[in-house]
PDB file of C-alpha atoms in Angstrom:
ATOM      1  CA  MET A 248     -25.215 102.348 246.706  1.00 81.00           C
ATOM      2  CA  ILE A 249     -24.856 106.055 246.115  1.00 90.00           C
ATOM      3  CA  LYS A 250     -27.846 108.082 244.876  1.00 91.00           C
ATOM      4  CA  SER A 251     -27.801 111.582 243.458  1.00 93.00           C
ATOM      5  CA  MET A 252     -30.057 114.366 244.715  1.00 93.00           C
ATOM      6  CA  THR A 253     -30.512 115.559 241.124  1.00 93.00           C
ATOM      7  CA  GLY A 254     -33.489 114.124 239.282  1.00 93.00           C
ATOM      8  CA  PHE A 255     -36.541 114.748 237.106  1.00 95.00           C
ATOM      9  CA  GLY A 256     -39.895 112.978 236.843  1.00 94.00           C
ATOM     10  CA  LYS A 257     -42.948 113.660 234.701  1.00 94.00           C
ATOM     11  CA  ALA A 258     -46.484 112.302 234.250  1.00 94.00           C
ATOM     12  CA  GLU A 259     -49.161 113.264 231.682  1.00 94.00           C
ATOM     13  CA  PHE A 260     -52.754 112.012 231.699  1.00 93.00           C
ATOM     14  CA  GLU A 261     -56.383 112.998 231.103  1.00 92.00           C
ATOM     15  CA  VAL A 262     -59.199 113.013 233.638  1.00 89.00           C
ATOM     16  CA  ASN A 263     -62.644 114.728 233.672  1.00 86.00           C
ATOM     17  CA  ASN A 264     -62.039 116.557 230.362  1.00 86.00           C
ATOM     18  CA  LYS A 265     -58.708 117.873 231.636  1.00 88.00           C
ATOM     19  CA  LYS A 266     -55.189 117.245 230.425  1.00 92.00           C
ATOM     20  CA  ILE A 267     -52.947 117.279 233.500  1.00 94.00           C
ATOM     21  CA  THR A 268     -49.155 117.394 233.480  1.00 96.00           C
ATOM     22  CA  ILE A 269     -47.114 116.786 236.640  1.00 96.00           C
ATOM     23  CA  GLU A 270     -43.414 117.704 236.727  1.00 96.00           C
ATOM     24  CA  ILE A 271     -41.064 117.094 239.661  1.00 96.00           C
ATOM     25  CA  LYS A 272     -37.479 118.361 239.717  1.00 96.00           C
ATOM     26  CA  SER A 273     -34.896 117.990 242.481  1.00 95.00           C
ATOM     27  CA  LEU A 274     -31.466 119.546 243.040  1.00 94.00           C
ATOM     28  CA  ASN A 275     -28.929 119.305 245.842  1.00 92.00           C
ATOM     29  CA  SER A 276     -29.676 120.866 249.233  1.00 91.00           C
ATOM     30  CA  LYS A 277     -28.613 120.260 252.838  1.00 88.00           C
ATOM     31  CA  GLN A 278     -32.190 119.488 253.890  1.00 90.00           C
ATOM     32  CA  ILE A 279     -35.517 118.745 252.197  1.00 93.00           C
ATOM     33  CA  ASP A 280     -36.785 121.996 250.671  1.00 95.00           C
ATOM     34  CA  ILE A 281     -40.141 121.595 248.887  1.00 95.00           C
ATOM     35  CA  ASN A 282     -41.821 124.137 246.624  1.00 96.00           C
ATOM     36  CA  THR A 283     -45.214 123.280 245.075  1.00 95.00           C
ATOM     37  CA  ARG A 284     -47.131 125.096 242.335  1.00 95.00           C
ATOM     38  CA  THR A 285     -50.639 123.711 241.994  1.00 93.00           C
ATOM     39  CA  PRO A 286     -54.009 125.089 240.815  1.00 90.00           C
ATOM     40  CA  ALA A 287     -56.240 126.430 243.577  1.00 87.00           C
ATOM     41  CA  LEU A 288     -58.537 123.395 243.227  1.00 87.00           C
ATOM     42  CA  TYR A 289     -55.806 121.071 244.571  1.00 91.00           C
ATOM     43  CA  ARG A 290     -54.407 123.323 247.317  1.00 91.00           C
ATOM     44  CA  GLU A 291     -56.297 121.443 250.008  1.00 91.00           C
ATOM     45  CA  LYS A 292     -54.125 118.399 249.206  1.00 94.00           C
ATOM     46  CA  ASP A 293     -50.831 120.290 249.553  1.00 94.00           C
ATOM     47  CA  ILE A 294     -49.922 118.612 252.860  1.00 95.00           C
ATOM     48  CA  LEU A 295     -50.429 115.141 251.345  1.00 95.00           C
ATOM     49  CA  ILE A 296     -48.291 116.106 248.333  1.00 95.00           C
ATOM     50  CA  ARG A 297     -45.473 117.412 250.551  1.00 95.00           C
ATOM     51  CA  LYS A 298     -45.609 114.277 252.709  1.00 95.00           C
ATOM     52  CA  ALA A 299     -45.253 112.031 249.650  1.00 95.00           C
ATOM     53  CA  LEU A 300     -42.338 114.108 248.329  1.00 95.00           C
ATOM     54  CA  SER A 301     -40.439 114.192 251.636  1.00 94.00           C
ATOM     55  CA  GLU A 302     -40.890 110.451 252.289  1.00 93.00           C
ATOM     56  CA  LYS A 303     -39.688 109.420 248.838  1.00 92.00           C
ATOM     57  CA  LEU A 304     -37.000 112.002 248.087  1.00 92.00           C
ATOM     58  CA  ILE A 305     -35.666 112.479 251.663  1.00 91.00           C
ATOM     59  CA  ARG A 306     -33.312 115.361 250.830  1.00 91.00           C
ATOM     60  CA  GLY A 307     -32.866 118.027 248.169  1.00 93.00           C
ATOM     61  CA  LYS A 308     -34.468 121.178 246.758  1.00 95.00           C
ATOM     62  CA  VAL A 309     -37.690 119.853 245.218  1.00 96.00           C
ATOM     63  CA  ASP A 310     -40.025 121.696 242.820  1.00 96.00           C
ATOM     64  CA  LEU A 311     -43.422 120.203 241.915  1.00 96.00           C
ATOM     65  CA  ASN A 312     -45.627 121.775 239.234  1.00 96.00           C
ATOM     66  CA  ILE A 313     -49.128 120.698 238.214  1.00 95.00           C
ATOM     67  CA  TYR A 314     -50.408 122.123 234.907  1.00 94.00           C
ATOM     68  CA  VAL A 315     -54.084 121.768 233.911  1.00 91.00           C
ATOM     69  CA  GLU A 316     -55.515 122.244 230.405  1.00 88.00           C
ATOM     70  CA  ASN A 317     -59.305 122.207 230.050  1.00 83.00           C
ATOM     71  CA  LEU A 318     -60.314 119.995 227.106  1.00 80.00           C
ATOM     72  CA  GLY A 319     -64.085 120.575 227.398  1.00 69.00           C
ATOM     73  CA  GLU A 320     -66.277 123.466 226.215  1.00 62.00           C
ATOM     74  CA  GLU A 321     -67.524 124.315 229.685  1.00 60.00           C
ATOM     75  CA  SER A 322     -66.029 127.206 231.610  1.00 61.00           C
ATOM     76  CA  ASN A 323     -66.139 128.133 235.287  1.00 61.00           C
ATOM     77  CA  SER A 324     -66.957 131.728 234.292  1.00 67.00           C
ATOM     78  CA  LYS A 325     -70.684 132.396 233.704  1.00 72.00           C
ATOM     79  CA  ILE A 326     -72.539 135.525 232.550  1.00 78.00           C
ATOM     80  CA  ASN A 327     -74.917 136.847 235.200  1.00 78.00           C
ATOM     81  CA  GLU A 328     -77.826 137.501 232.825  1.00 81.00           C
ATOM     82  CA  PRO A 329     -80.166 139.501 235.128  1.00 84.00           C
ATOM     83  CA  ILE A 330     -77.384 141.885 236.138  1.00 84.00           C
ATOM     84  CA  LEU A 331     -76.207 142.287 232.516  1.00 80.00           C
ATOM     85  CA  LYS A 332     -79.752 143.159 231.339  1.00 84.00           C
ATOM     86  CA  GLY A 333     -80.234 145.623 234.166  1.00 86.00           C
ATOM     87  CA  TYR A 334     -76.937 147.374 233.359  1.00 82.00           C
ATOM     88  CA  TYR A 335     -77.760 147.405 229.625  1.00 83.00           C
ATOM     89  CA  ASN A 336     -81.268 148.860 230.067  1.00 86.00           C
ATOM     90  CA  ASP A 337     -79.991 151.570 232.419  1.00 86.00           C
ATOM     91  CA  LEU A 338     -77.100 152.456 230.120  1.00 82.00           C
ATOM     92  CA  SER A 339     -79.361 152.471 227.041  1.00 86.00           C
ATOM     93  CA  LYS A 340     -81.791 154.859 228.749  1.00 86.00           C
ATOM     94  CA  ILE A 341     -78.966 157.186 229.736  1.00 86.00           C
ATOM     95  CA  SER A 342     -77.518 157.073 226.188  1.00 83.00           C
ATOM     96  CA  THR A 343     -80.945 157.917 224.698  1.00 84.00           C
ATOM     97  CA  ASP A 344     -81.395 160.813 227.118  1.00 82.00           C
ATOM     98  CA  LEU A 345     -77.981 162.123 226.144  1.00 81.00           C
ATOM     99  CA  LYS A 346     -78.702 161.469 222.458  1.00 78.00           C
ATOM    100  CA  LEU A 347     -75.822 159.037 222.212  1.00 76.00           C
ATOM    101  CA  PRO A 348     -75.926 155.968 219.945  1.00 82.00           C
ATOM    102  CA  VAL A 349     -76.860 152.621 221.453  1.00 78.00           C
ATOM    103  CA  ASP A 350     -74.824 149.924 219.624  1.00 79.00           C
ATOM    104  CA  HIS A 351     -72.346 147.051 220.217  1.00 77.00           C
ATOM    105  CA  THR A 352     -70.023 149.373 222.176  1.00 81.00           C
ATOM    106  CA  THR A 353     -72.774 149.719 224.781  1.00 79.00           C
ATOM    107  CA  LEU A 354     -72.729 145.944 225.362  1.00 80.00           C
ATOM    108  CA  GLN A 355     -68.920 145.957 225.511  1.00 82.00           C
ATOM    109  CA  ALA A 356     -69.059 148.639 228.210  1.00 83.00           C
ATOM    110  CA  VAL A 357     -71.627 146.622 230.171  1.00 79.00           C
ATOM    111  CA  MET A 358     -69.446 143.468 230.090  1.00 80.00           C
ATOM    112  CA  ARG A 359     -66.711 145.315 231.999  1.00 81.00           C
ATOM    113  CA  LEU A 360     -68.992 146.332 234.858  1.00 82.00           C
ATOM    114  CA  PRO A 361     -68.849 144.545 238.261  1.00 81.00           C
ATOM    115  CA  ASP A 362     -70.582 141.178 238.761  1.00 77.00           C
ATOM    116  CA  VAL A 363     -71.561 140.752 235.077  1.00 75.00           C
ATOM    117  CA  VAL A 364     -69.247 137.744 234.837  1.00 75.00           C
ATOM    118  CA  LYS A 365     -69.269 135.452 237.842  1.00 70.00           C
ATOM    119  CA  THR A 366     -66.955 132.546 238.576  1.00 68.00           C
ATOM    120  CA  GLU A 367     -68.379 129.302 239.867  1.00 64.00           C
ATOM    121  CA  TYR A 368     -65.756 127.585 241.992  1.00 65.00           C
ATOM    122  CA  GLU A 369     -65.286 123.899 241.260  1.00 72.00           C
ATOM    123  CA  THR A 370     -65.145 121.358 244.074  1.00 81.00           C
ATOM    124  CA  LEU A 371     -62.509 118.649 243.978  1.00 83.00           C
ATOM    125  CA  ASP A 372     -63.748 115.246 242.924  1.00 86.00           C
ATOM    126  CA  GLU A 373     -62.086 112.509 245.031  1.00 90.00           C
ATOM    127  CA  GLN A 374     -61.852 110.127 242.085  1.00 91.00           C
ATOM    128  CA  GLU A 375     -60.033 112.835 240.134  1.00 91.00           C
ATOM    129  CA  TRP A 376     -57.687 113.421 243.072  1.00 93.00           C
ATOM    130  CA  ASN A 377     -56.927 109.702 243.380  1.00 94.00           C
ATOM    131  CA  THR A 378     -55.896 109.673 239.713  1.00 94.00           C
ATOM    132  CA  ILE A 379     -53.692 112.715 240.243  1.00 95.00           C
ATOM    133  CA  TYR A 380     -52.069 111.257 243.364  1.00 95.00           C
ATOM    134  CA  SER A 381     -51.299 107.942 241.649  1.00 95.00           C
ATOM    135  CA  ASN A 382     -49.558 109.888 238.879  1.00 96.00           C
ATOM    136  CA  ILE A 383     -47.582 111.903 241.439  1.00 96.00           C
ATOM    137  CA  VAL A 384     -46.379 108.574 242.840  1.00 95.00           C
ATOM    138  CA  ALA A 385     -45.459 107.441 239.299  1.00 95.00           C
ATOM    139  CA  ALA A 386     -43.484 110.659 238.703  1.00 95.00           C
ATOM    140  CA  LEU A 387     -41.692 110.117 242.022  1.00 95.00           C
ATOM    141  CA  SER A 388     -40.758 106.619 240.873  1.00 94.00           C
ATOM    142  CA  ASP A 389     -39.302 108.132 237.684  1.00 94.00           C
ATOM    143  CA  ILE A 390     -37.267 110.682 239.629  1.00 94.00           C
ATOM    144  CA  ASP A 391     -35.985 107.934 241.929  1.00 93.00           C
ATOM    145  CA  ASP A 392     -34.783 105.935 238.899  1.00 94.00           C
ATOM    146  CA  PHE A 393     -33.155 109.082 237.542  1.00 94.00           C
ATOM    147  CA  ARG A 394     -31.355 109.620 240.860  1.00 94.00           C
ATOM    148  CA  THR A 395     -30.112 106.023 240.865  1.00 92.00           C
ATOM    149  CA  LYS A 396     -28.633 106.358 237.364  1.00 93.00           C
ATOM    150  CA  GLU A 397     -27.006 109.688 238.250  1.00 93.00           C
ATOM    151  CA  GLY A 398     -25.731 108.084 241.459  1.00 92.00           C
ATOM    152  CA  LYS A 399     -23.829 105.408 239.528  1.00 92.00           C
ATOM    153  CA  ALA A 400     -21.847 108.078 237.693  1.00 92.00           C
ATOM    154  CA  LEU A 401     -21.209 109.924 240.971  1.00 93.00           C
ATOM    155  CA  GLU A 402     -20.151 106.709 242.687  1.00 93.00           C
ATOM    156  CA  ALA A 403     -17.597 105.875 239.986  1.00 94.00           C
ATOM    157  CA  ASP A 404     -16.040 109.326 240.245  1.00 95.00           C
ATOM    158  CA  ILE A 405     -16.067 109.557 244.054  1.00 95.00           C
ATOM    159  CA  LEU A 406     -14.719 106.059 244.715  1.00 95.00           C
ATOM    160  CA  GLY A 407     -12.136 106.530 241.977  1.00 96.00           C
ATOM    161  CA  ASN A 408     -10.759 109.559 243.808  1.00 96.00           C
ATOM    162  CA  VAL A 409     -10.778 107.806 247.207  1.00 96.00           C
ATOM    163  CA  LYS A 410      -8.915 104.861 245.657  1.00 96.00           C
ATOM    164  CA  SER A 411      -6.364 107.317 244.279  1.00 96.00           C
ATOM    165  CA  ILE A 412      -5.852 108.692 247.815  1.00 96.00           C
ATOM    166  CA  HIS A 413      -5.432 105.127 249.070  1.00 93.00           C
ATOM    167  CA  ALA A 414      -2.885 104.353 246.338  1.00 95.00           C
ATOM    168  CA  LEU A 415      -0.921 107.555 247.063  1.00 95.00           C
ATOM    169  CA  LEU A 416      -0.809 106.590 250.750  1.00 94.00           C
ATOM    170  CA  LYS A 417       0.994 103.354 249.827  1.00 92.00           C
ATOM    171  CA  GLN A 418       3.570 105.379 247.884  1.00 93.00           C
ATOM    172  CA  ILE A 419       4.671 107.240 251.030  1.00 90.00           C
ATOM    173  CA  GLU A 420       6.417 104.212 252.584  1.00 86.00           C
ATOM    174  CA  PRO A 421       9.537 104.125 250.325  1.00 84.00           C
ATOM    175  CA  PHE A 422      10.351 107.734 251.270  1.00 85.00           C
ATOM    176  CA  GLU A 423       9.997 107.284 255.039  1.00 79.00           C
ATOM    177  CA  LYS A 424      13.391 105.670 255.714  1.00 75.00           C
ATOM    178  CA  GLN A 425      15.297 108.357 253.841  1.00 77.00           C
ATOM    179  CA  ARG A 426      13.151 111.021 255.568  1.00 74.00           C
ATOM    180  CA  ILE A 427      14.266 109.804 259.036  1.00 71.00           C
ATOM    181  CA  GLU A 428      17.918 109.569 257.939  1.00 74.00           C
ATOM    182  CA  ALA A 429      17.780 113.067 256.474  1.00 73.00           C
ATOM    183  CA  LEU A 430      16.333 114.437 259.734  1.00 72.00           C
ATOM    184  CA  LYS A 431      19.057 112.738 261.806  1.00 69.00           C
ATOM    185  CA  ASN A 432      21.814 114.066 259.576  1.00 73.00           C
ATOM    186  CA  ARG A 433      20.368 117.573 259.609  1.00 70.00           C
ATOM    187  CA  LEU A 434      20.254 117.636 263.420  1.00 68.00           C
ATOM    188  CA  THR A 435      23.767 116.196 263.743  1.00 68.00           C
ATOM    189  CA  ASP A 436      25.161 118.762 261.300  1.00 68.00           C
ATOM    190  CA  SER A 437      23.430 121.570 263.196  1.00 63.00           C
ATOM    191  CA  LEU A 438      24.993 120.437 266.474  1.00 63.00           C
ATOM    192  CA  GLU A 439      28.465 120.202 264.970  1.00 65.00           C
ATOM    193  CA  THR A 440      28.277 123.772 263.759  1.00 62.00           C
ATOM    194  CA  LEU A 441      27.746 124.879 267.351  1.00 57.00           C
ATOM    195  CA  LYS A 442      31.213 123.424 268.269  1.00 53.00           C
ATOM    196  CA  GLN A 443      30.120 122.679 271.811  1.00 61.00           C
ATOM    197  CA  ASN A 444      30.462 119.598 273.973  1.00 62.00           C
ATOM    198  CA  VAL A 445      27.263 117.591 273.689  1.00 61.00           C
ATOM    199  CA  ASP A 446      26.066 114.868 276.014  1.00 63.00           C
ATOM    200  CA  GLU A 447      25.643 111.952 273.615  1.00 64.00           C
ATOM    201  CA  ASN A 448      23.074 110.197 275.788  1.00 67.00           C
ATOM    202  CA  ARG A 449      20.970 113.325 276.159  1.00 63.00           C
ATOM    203  CA  PHE A 450      21.303 113.967 272.438  1.00 60.00           C
ATOM    204  CA  GLU A 451      20.015 110.462 271.649  1.00 64.00           C
ATOM    205  CA  GLN A 452      17.059 110.919 273.995  1.00 65.00           C
ATOM    206  CA  GLU A 453      16.125 114.278 272.482  1.00 61.00           C
ATOM    207  CA  LEU A 454      16.553 112.895 268.979  1.00 62.00           C
ATOM    208  CA  ILE A 455      14.228 109.967 269.714  1.00 63.00           C
ATOM    209  CA  PHE A 456      11.651 112.335 271.251  1.00 63.00           C
ATOM    210  CA  TYR A 457      11.853 114.661 268.247  1.00 63.00           C
ATOM    211  CA  LEU A 458      11.535 111.832 265.723  1.00 62.00           C
ATOM    212  CA  GLU A 459       8.532 110.400 267.616  1.00 63.00           C
ATOM    213  CA  LYS A 460       6.778 113.747 267.275  1.00 68.00           C
ATOM    214  CA  LEU A 461       7.354 113.589 263.512  1.00 74.00           C
ATOM    215  CA  ASP A 462       6.293 109.947 263.198  1.00 80.00           C
ATOM    216  CA  ILE A 463       3.367 109.535 260.765  1.00 86.00           C
ATOM    217  CA  ASN A 464       2.611 105.825 261.206  1.00 86.00           C
ATOM    218  CA  GLU A 465      -0.525 106.478 263.297  1.00 89.00           C
ATOM    219  CA  GLU A 466      -1.844 108.960 260.732  1.00 92.00           C
ATOM    220  CA  LYS A 467      -1.193 106.477 257.923  1.00 92.00           C
ATOM    221  CA  VAL A 468      -3.069 103.722 259.760  1.00 94.00           C
ATOM    222  CA  ARG A 469      -6.017 106.024 260.496  1.00 95.00           C
ATOM    223  CA  LEU A 470      -6.108 107.286 256.905  1.00 95.00           C
ATOM    224  CA  ASP A 471      -6.101 103.689 255.649  1.00 95.00           C
ATOM    225  CA  ASN A 472      -8.995 102.844 258.004  1.00 96.00           C
ATOM    226  CA  HIS A 473     -10.986 105.922 256.979  1.00 96.00           C
ATOM    227  CA  CYS A 474     -10.673 104.987 253.297  1.00 95.00           C
ATOM    228  CA  GLU A 475     -11.874 101.443 254.018  1.00 95.00           C
ATOM    229  CA  TYR A 476     -14.780 102.819 256.070  1.00 95.00           C
ATOM    230  CA  PHE A 477     -15.662 105.117 253.157  1.00 95.00           C
ATOM    231  CA  TYR A 478     -15.903 102.107 250.800  1.00 93.00           C
ATOM    232  CA  GLU A 479     -18.073 100.189 253.290  1.00 92.00           C
ATOM    233  CA  THR A 480     -20.438 103.122 253.814  1.00 92.00           C
ATOM    234  CA  ALA A 481     -20.770 103.814 250.087  1.00 91.00           C
ATOM    235  CA  ASP A 482     -21.645 100.135 249.546  1.00 89.00           C
ATOM    236  CA  LEU A 483     -24.588 100.161 251.979  1.00 87.00           C
ATOM    237  CA  PRO A 484     -28.088  99.712 250.448  1.00 83.00           C
ATOM    238  CA  THR A 485     -28.968 103.288 251.438  1.00 76.00           C
ATOM    239  CA  SER A 486     -25.926 105.533 251.412  1.00 66.00           C
ATOM    240  CA  SER A 487     -25.816 108.848 253.245  1.00 81.00           C
ATOM    241  CA  GLY A 488     -24.134 111.848 251.653  1.00 88.00           C
ATOM    242  CA  LYS A 489     -23.867 113.480 255.081  1.00 90.00           C
ATOM    243  CA  LYS A 490     -22.097 110.468 256.605  1.00 92.00           C
ATOM    244  CA  LEU A 491     -19.713 110.196 253.668  1.00 94.00           C
ATOM    245  CA  GLY A 492     -19.059 113.912 254.106  1.00 93.00           C
ATOM    246  CA  PHE A 493     -18.057 113.376 257.751  1.00 95.00           C
ATOM    247  CA  ILE A 494     -15.707 110.533 256.756  1.00 95.00           C
ATOM    248  CA  SER A 495     -14.130 112.740 254.080  1.00 96.00           C
ATOM    249  CA  GLN A 496     -13.469 115.377 256.769  1.00 96.00           C
ATOM    250  CA  GLU A 497     -11.591 112.759 258.816  1.00 96.00           C
ATOM    251  CA  ILE A 498      -9.624 111.742 255.721  1.00 96.00           C
ATOM    252  CA  GLY A 499      -8.684 115.374 255.204  1.00 96.00           C
ATOM    253  CA  ARG A 500      -7.573 115.742 258.823  1.00 95.00           C
ATOM    254  CA  GLU A 501      -5.114 112.824 258.518  1.00 95.00           C
ATOM    255  CA  ILE A 502      -3.788 114.061 255.158  1.00 95.00           C
ATOM    256  CA  ASN A 503      -3.147 117.516 256.633  1.00 94.00           C
ATOM    257  CA  THR A 504      -1.320 116.038 259.652  1.00 92.00           C
ATOM    258  CA  ILE A 505       0.881 113.876 257.419  1.00 92.00           C
ATOM    259  CA  GLY A 506       1.700 116.970 255.367  1.00 90.00           C
ATOM    260  CA  SER A 507       2.607 119.056 258.423  1.00 86.00           C
ATOM    261  CA  LYS A 508       4.866 116.306 259.828  1.00 85.00           C
ATOM    262  CA  ALA A 509       6.414 115.182 256.549  1.00 82.00           C
ATOM    263  CA  ASN A 510       9.505 117.402 256.239  1.00 78.00           C
ATOM    264  CA  GLU A 511      10.237 115.566 253.004  1.00 82.00           C
ATOM    265  CA  SER A 512       9.565 116.927 249.522  1.00 86.00           C
ATOM    266  CA  ASN A 513       8.451 113.643 247.913  1.00 89.00           C
ATOM    267  CA  ILE A 514       5.923 112.953 250.680  1.00 90.00           C
ATOM    268  CA  GLN A 515       4.644 116.519 250.486  1.00 91.00           C
ATOM    269  CA  ARG A 516       4.084 116.119 246.739  1.00 94.00           C
ATOM    270  CA  LEU A 517       2.016 113.007 247.437  1.00 94.00           C
ATOM    271  CA  VAL A 518       0.060 114.935 250.100  1.00 95.00           C
ATOM    272  CA  VAL A 519      -0.738 117.699 247.585  1.00 95.00           C
ATOM    273  CA  GLN A 520      -2.075 115.081 245.145  1.00 96.00           C
ATOM    274  CA  MET A 521      -4.175 113.485 247.908  1.00 97.00           C
ATOM    275  CA  LYS A 522      -5.663 116.890 248.775  1.00 96.00           C
ATOM    276  CA  ASP A 523      -6.546 117.444 245.118  1.00 97.00           C
ATOM    277  CA  HIS A 524      -8.425 114.118 244.955  1.00 97.00           C
ATOM    278  CA  LEU A 525     -10.146 114.856 248.276  1.00 97.00           C
ATOM    279  CA  GLU A 526     -11.438 118.212 247.015  1.00 96.00           C
ATOM    280  CA  ARG A 527     -13.032 116.418 244.065  1.00 96.00           C
ATOM    281  CA  VAL A 528     -14.643 113.950 246.471  1.00 96.00           C
ATOM    282  CA  LYS A 529     -16.065 116.761 248.633  1.00 95.00           C
ATOM    283  CA  GLU A 530     -17.408 118.593 245.590  1.00 94.00           C
ATOM    284  CA  GLN A 531     -19.228 115.518 244.318  1.00 94.00           C
ATOM    285  CA  LEU A 532     -20.562 114.599 247.790  1.00 94.00           C
ATOM    286  CA  LEU A 533     -22.618 117.807 247.727  1.00 92.00           C
ATOM    287  CA  ASN A 534     -24.848 116.039 245.166  1.00 92.00           C
ATOM    288  CA  VAL A 535     -25.145 112.750 247.068  1.00 92.00           C
ATOM    289  CA  LEU A 536     -28.431 111.933 248.795  1.00 88.00           C
TER     290      LEU A 536
END
């Protein structure tokens, strides 16, 4: 079963007067590459988040975002009343001495001075974290389902192209006999143009040796086996994009060798078509988990 590396998962919920949204997105990558954006309150749990992502998603460029909206009236920012009053009294005295008006602008000026507004840092509640973590797991389940659905489309396209390569391989056979005959005739004609005495036995030996070098039966057998191995690997419960990539490289090697040995236009046309299908396979394998 082929899975895609592309996926998206989302979870929305409320806890402790907060509306929290979790979004997870993954794209293709050679390794697991995790990027998290979380509020400072949850940074201490970053290692746990990354562990959950890497265990579930295995491979891909993964982005996790946690958005928090405060639904309550309370704020972490508090006015430091003693400091504000001290600033205000001092500024009012100075304004009076300078015969400047003391009005609402005086208070506005005081509010911008250091330490008037202080931030009280919130500590993470474990019950709140447990709720968040369970929703991260739920979002990961969503992204896994997404990857499975995307994988079915990938699988249909990839296996369709491999089957096309397999079918084109079968079409080579009818052209092989005429290829050998054409090679024999070409060599014989070349020798006759030389108008020299030729040792027939030696000529036969050299001809056999030459034709053996151009024989493509071994390459055809290996290419057939590689295609079958590709099907078997793709059908495993947990497919591996990397392994399928290695098999596709072996398929390409045999196709190239057949093309270099062919010396026959019809076979070379089939080889070009096989290469075209293989390029599509390789392109799609970049998205396979």
